[in-house]
PDB file of C-alpha atoms in Angstrom:
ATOM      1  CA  UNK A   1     -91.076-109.761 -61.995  1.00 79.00           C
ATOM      2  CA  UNK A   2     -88.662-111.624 -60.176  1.00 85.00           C
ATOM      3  CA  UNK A   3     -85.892-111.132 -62.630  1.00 89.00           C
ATOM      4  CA  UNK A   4     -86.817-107.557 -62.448  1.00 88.00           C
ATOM      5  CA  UNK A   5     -86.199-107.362 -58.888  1.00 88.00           C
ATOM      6  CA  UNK A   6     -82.788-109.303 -59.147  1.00 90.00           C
ATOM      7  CA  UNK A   7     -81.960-106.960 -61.845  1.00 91.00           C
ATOM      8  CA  UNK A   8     -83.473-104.021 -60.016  1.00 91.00           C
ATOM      9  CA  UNK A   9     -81.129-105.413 -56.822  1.00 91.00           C
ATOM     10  CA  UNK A  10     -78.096-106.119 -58.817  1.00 92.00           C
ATOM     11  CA  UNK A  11     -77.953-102.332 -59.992  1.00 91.00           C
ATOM     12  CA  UNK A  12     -78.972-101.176 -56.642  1.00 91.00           C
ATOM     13  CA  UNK A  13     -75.684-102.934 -55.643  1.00 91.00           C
ATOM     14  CA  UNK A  14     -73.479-101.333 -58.166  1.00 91.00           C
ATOM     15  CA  UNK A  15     -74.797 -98.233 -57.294  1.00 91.00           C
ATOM     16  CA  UNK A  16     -73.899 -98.110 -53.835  1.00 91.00           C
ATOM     17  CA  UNK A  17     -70.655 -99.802 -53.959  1.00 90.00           C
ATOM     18  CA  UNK A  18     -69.894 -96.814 -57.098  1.00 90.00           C
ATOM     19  CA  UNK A  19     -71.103 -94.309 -54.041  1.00 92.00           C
ATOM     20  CA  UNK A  20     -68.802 -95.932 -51.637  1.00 92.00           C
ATOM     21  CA  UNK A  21     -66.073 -95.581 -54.172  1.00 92.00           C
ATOM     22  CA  UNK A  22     -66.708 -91.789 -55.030  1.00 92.00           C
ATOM     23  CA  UNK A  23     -67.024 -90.686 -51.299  1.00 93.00           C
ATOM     24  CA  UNK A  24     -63.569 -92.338 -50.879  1.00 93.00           C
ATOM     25  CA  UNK A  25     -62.150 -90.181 -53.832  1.00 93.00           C
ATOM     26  CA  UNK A  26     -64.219 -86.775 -52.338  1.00 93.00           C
ATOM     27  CA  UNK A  27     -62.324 -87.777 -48.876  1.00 95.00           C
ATOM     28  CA  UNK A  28     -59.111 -87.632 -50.580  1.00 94.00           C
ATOM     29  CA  UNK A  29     -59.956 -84.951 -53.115  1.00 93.00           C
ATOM     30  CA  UNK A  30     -60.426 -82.705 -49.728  1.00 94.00           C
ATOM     31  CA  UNK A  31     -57.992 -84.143 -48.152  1.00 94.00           C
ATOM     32  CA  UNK A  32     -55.522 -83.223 -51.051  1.00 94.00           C
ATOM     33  CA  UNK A  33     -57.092 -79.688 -51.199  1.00 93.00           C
ATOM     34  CA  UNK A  34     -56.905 -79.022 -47.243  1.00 94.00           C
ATOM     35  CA  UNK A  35     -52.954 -79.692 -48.123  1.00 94.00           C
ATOM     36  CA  UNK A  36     -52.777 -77.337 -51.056  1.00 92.00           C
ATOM     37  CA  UNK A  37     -54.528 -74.749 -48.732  1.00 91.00           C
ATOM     38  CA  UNK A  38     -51.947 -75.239 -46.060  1.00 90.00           C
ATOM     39  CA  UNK A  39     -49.101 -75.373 -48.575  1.00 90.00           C
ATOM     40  CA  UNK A  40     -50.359 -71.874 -50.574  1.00 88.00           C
ATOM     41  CA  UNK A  41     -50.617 -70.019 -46.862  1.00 87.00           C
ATOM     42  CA  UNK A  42     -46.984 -71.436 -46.345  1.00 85.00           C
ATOM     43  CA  UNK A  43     -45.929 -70.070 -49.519  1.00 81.00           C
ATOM     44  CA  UNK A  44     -47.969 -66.781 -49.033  1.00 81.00           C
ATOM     45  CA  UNK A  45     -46.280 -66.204 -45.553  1.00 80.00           C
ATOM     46  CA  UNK A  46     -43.326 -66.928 -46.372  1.00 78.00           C
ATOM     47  CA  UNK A  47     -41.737 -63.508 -48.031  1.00 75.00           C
ATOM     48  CA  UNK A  48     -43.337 -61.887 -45.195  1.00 73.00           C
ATOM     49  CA  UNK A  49     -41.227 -64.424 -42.955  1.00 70.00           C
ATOM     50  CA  UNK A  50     -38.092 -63.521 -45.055  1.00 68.00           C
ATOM     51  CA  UNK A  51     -38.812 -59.817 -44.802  1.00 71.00           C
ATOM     52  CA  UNK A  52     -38.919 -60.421 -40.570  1.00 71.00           C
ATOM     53  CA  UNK A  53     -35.541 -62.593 -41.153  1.00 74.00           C
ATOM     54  CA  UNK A  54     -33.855 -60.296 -43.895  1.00 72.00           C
ATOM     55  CA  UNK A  55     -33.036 -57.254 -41.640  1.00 77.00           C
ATOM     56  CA  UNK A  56     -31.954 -60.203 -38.432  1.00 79.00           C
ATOM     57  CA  UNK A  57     -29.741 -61.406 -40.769  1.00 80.00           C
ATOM     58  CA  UNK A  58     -28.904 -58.091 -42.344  1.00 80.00           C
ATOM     59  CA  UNK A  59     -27.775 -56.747 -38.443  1.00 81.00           C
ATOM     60  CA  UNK A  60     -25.977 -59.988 -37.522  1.00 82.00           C
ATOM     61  CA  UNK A  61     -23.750 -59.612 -40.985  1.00 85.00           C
ATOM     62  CA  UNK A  62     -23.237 -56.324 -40.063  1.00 82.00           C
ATOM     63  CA  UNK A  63     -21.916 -56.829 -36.625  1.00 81.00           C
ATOM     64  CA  UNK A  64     -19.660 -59.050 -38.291  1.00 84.00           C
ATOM     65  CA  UNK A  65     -18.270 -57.258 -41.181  1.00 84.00           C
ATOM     66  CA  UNK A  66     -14.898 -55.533 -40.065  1.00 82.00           C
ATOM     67  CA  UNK A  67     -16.309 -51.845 -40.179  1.00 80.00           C
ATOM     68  CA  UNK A  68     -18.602 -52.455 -37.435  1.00 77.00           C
ATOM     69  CA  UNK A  69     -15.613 -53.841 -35.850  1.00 79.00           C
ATOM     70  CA  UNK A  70     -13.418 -50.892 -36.597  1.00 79.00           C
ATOM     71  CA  UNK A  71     -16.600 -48.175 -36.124  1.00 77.00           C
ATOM     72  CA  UNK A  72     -16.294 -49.882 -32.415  1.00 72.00           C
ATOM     73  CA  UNK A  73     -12.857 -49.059 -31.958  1.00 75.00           C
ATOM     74  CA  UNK A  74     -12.848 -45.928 -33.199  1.00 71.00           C
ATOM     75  CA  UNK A  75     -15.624 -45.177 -30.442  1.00 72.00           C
ATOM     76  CA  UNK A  76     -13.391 -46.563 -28.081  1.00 68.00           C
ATOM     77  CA  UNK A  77     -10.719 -44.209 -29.404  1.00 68.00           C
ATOM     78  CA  UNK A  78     -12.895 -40.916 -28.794  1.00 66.00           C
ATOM     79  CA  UNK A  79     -14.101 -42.159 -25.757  1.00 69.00           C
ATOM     80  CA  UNK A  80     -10.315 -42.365 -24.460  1.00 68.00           C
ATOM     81  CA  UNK A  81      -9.547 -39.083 -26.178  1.00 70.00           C
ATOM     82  CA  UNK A  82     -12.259 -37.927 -23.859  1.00 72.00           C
ATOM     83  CA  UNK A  83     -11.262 -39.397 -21.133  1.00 74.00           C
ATOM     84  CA  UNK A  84      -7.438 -38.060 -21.490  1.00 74.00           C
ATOM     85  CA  UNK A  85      -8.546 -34.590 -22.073  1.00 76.00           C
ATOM     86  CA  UNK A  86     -11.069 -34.560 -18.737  1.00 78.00           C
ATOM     87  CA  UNK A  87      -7.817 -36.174 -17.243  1.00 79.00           C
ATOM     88  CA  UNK A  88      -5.292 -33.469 -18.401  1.00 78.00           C
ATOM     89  CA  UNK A  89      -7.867 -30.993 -17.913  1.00 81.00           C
ATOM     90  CA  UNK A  90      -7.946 -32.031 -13.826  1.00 82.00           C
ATOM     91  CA  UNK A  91      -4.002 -32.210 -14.129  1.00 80.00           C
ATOM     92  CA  UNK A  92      -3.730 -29.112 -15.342  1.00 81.00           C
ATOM     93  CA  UNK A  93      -6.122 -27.470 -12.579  1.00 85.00           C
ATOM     94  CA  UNK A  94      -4.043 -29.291  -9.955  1.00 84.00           C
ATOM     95  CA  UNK A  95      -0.250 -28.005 -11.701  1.00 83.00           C
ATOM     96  CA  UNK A  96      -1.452 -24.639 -13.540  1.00 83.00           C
ATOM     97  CA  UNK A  97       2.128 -24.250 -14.351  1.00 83.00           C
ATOM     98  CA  UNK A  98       2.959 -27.692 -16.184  1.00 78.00           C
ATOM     99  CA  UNK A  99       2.754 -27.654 -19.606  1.00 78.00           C
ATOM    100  CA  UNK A 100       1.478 -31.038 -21.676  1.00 75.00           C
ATOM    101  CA  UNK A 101       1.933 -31.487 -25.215  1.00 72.00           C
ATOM    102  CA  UNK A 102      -1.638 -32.187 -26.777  1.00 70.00           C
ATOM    103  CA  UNK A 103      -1.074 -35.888 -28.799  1.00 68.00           C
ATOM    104  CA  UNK A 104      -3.977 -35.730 -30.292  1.00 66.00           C
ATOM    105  CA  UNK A 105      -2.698 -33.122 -32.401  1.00 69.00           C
ATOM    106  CA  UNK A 106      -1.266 -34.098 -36.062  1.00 68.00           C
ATOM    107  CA  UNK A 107       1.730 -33.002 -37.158  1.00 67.00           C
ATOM    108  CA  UNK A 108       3.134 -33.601 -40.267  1.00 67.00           C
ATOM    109  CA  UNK A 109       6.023 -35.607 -39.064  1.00 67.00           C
ATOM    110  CA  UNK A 110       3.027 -37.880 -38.108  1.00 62.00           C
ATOM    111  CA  UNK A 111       3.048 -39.383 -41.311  1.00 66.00           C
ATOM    112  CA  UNK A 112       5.998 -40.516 -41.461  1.00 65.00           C
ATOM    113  CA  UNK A 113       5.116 -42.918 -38.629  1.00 62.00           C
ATOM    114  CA  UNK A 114       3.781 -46.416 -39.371  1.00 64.00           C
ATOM    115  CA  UNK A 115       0.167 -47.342 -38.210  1.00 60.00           C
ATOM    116  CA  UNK A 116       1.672 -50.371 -35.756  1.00 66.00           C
ATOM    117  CA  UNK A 117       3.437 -47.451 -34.248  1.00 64.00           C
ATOM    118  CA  UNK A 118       0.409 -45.254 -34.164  1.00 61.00           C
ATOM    119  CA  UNK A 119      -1.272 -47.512 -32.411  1.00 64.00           C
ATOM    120  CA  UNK A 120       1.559 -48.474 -29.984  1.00 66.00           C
ATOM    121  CA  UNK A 121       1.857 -44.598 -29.516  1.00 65.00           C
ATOM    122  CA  UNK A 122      -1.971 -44.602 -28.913  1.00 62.00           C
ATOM    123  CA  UNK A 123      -2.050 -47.304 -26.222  1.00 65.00           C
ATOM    124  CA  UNK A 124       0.533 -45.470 -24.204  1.00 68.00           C
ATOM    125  CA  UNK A 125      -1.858 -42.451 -24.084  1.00 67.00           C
ATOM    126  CA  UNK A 126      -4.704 -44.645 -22.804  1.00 63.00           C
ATOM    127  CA  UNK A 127      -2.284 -46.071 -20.580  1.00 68.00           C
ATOM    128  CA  UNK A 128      -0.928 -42.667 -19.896  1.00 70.00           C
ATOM    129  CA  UNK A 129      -4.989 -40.998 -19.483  1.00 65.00           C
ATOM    130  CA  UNK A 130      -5.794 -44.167 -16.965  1.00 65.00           C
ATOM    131  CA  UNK A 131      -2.957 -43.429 -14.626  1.00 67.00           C
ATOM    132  CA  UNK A 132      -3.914 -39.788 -14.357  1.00 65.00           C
ATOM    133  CA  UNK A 133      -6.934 -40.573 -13.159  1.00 60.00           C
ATOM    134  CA  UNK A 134      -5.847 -43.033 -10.871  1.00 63.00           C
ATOM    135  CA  UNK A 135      -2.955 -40.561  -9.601  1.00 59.00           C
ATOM    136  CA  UNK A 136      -6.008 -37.409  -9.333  1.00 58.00           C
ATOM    137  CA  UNK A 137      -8.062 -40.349  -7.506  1.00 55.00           C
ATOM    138  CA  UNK A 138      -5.614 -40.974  -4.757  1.00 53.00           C
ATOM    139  CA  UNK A 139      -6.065 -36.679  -4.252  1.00 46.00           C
ATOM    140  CA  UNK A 140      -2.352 -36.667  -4.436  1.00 45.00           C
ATOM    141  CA  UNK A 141      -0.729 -33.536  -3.689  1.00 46.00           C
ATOM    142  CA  UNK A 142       2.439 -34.195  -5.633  1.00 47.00           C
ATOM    143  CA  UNK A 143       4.758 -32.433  -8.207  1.00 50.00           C
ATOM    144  CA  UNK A 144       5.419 -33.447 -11.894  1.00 51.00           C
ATOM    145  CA  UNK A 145       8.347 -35.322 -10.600  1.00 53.00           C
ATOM    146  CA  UNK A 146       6.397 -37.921  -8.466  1.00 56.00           C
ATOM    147  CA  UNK A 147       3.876 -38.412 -11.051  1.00 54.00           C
ATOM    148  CA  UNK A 148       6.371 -39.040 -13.526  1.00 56.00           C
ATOM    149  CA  UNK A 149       7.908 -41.524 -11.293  1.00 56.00           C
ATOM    150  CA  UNK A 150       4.892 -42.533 -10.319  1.00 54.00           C
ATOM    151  CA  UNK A 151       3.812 -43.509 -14.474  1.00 54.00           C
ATOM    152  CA  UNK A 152       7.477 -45.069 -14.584  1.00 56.00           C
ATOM    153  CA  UNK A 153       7.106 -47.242 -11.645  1.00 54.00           C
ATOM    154  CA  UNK A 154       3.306 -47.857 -12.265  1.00 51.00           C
ATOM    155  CA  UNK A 155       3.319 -48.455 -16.293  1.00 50.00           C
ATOM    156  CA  UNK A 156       7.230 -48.827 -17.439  1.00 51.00           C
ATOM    157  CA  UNK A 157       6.385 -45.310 -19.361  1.00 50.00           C
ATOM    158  CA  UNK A 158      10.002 -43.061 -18.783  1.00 49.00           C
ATOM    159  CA  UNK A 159      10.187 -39.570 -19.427  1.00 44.00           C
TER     160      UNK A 159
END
C-alpha cells in the first residue's frame, strides 16, 4: 500500500508538472493568436488605408505635375485678360474717342512670333492693364498724351 501511494504520488507529480507545462504552451498559443488577430486586422485595414492615401497622394502628384502648373497660369492669363478688358472698358468710357487695338485678338502674323516673345508681349499687357487701373484710380482727368507719358515714365513702355 505504501508503494502504491509513492507510485500513486509520483504520477500525481508528473501530472501536474505536465499541466504546468501545457498551460505555459496555451499562454503562448493565445498569446501567438492575439498577434495573428492584430496582424490580420492590420492587413484587413490596410487597402482601406491605401484607398484614404491613394487619392492624397493622387492630388499632391497632381499639383506637381506641370499641367496643374500651366492650368494655373493660364487662369492667371484670363484673369488678366479680364482685368485689361474691365480696364480698357473704363478707358474707353473716360476717352470715347480713343481708339485701342484689342491684343487679345490673333492675327495671323501672330504666328510668326516666337512663344518667349508671346509671353514678353503678354507681360507688357498685364503691365499695360495694371497701370490703367492705377491711372483710372487716381480719377485723372487727362488726355491720351499724359497717360502715355504717364505708362512711359511709370513702366519704360514708349509709344
Amino acid at each position: 500500500a505504501l508503494q502504491r501511494l509513492k507510485t500513486s504520488e509520483k504520477e500525481l507529480n508528473e501530472v501536474w508538472s505536465n499541466l504546468v507545462e501545457i498551460q505555459r504552451l496555451l499562454k503562448e498559443a493565445r498569446v501567438r493568436a492575439r498577434k495573428m488577430d492584430d496582424e490580420l486586422l492590420q492587413y484587413v485595414k490596410a487597402p482601406e488605408n491605401a484607398r484614404g492615401e491613394l487619392p492624397r497622394q493622387a492630388i499632391d502628384r497632381y499639383k506637381e505635375s506641370i499641367g496643374f502648373k500651366e492650368a494655373l497660369k493660364r487662369m492667371g492669363r484670363v484673369t488678366y485678360e479680364y482685368g485689361y478688358r474691365v480696364a480698357l472698358a473704363r478707358f474707353h468710357a473716360v476717352h470715347p474717342d480713343s481708339k485701342v487695338e484689342d491684343p487679345f485678338t490673333i492675327h495671323p502674323e501672330d504666328n510668326l512670333v516666337s512663344m518667349e516673345r508671346h509671353a514678353e508681349c503678354y507681360n507688357v499687357l498685364c503691365r499695360i492693364a495694371a497701370a490703367i487701373l492705377k491711372f483710372e484710380g487716381r480719377k485723372a482727368e487727362a488726355g491720351r498724351e499724359r497717360f502715355a507719358l504717364y505708362l512711359g515714365s511709370e513702366w519704360g513702355i514708349a509709344f
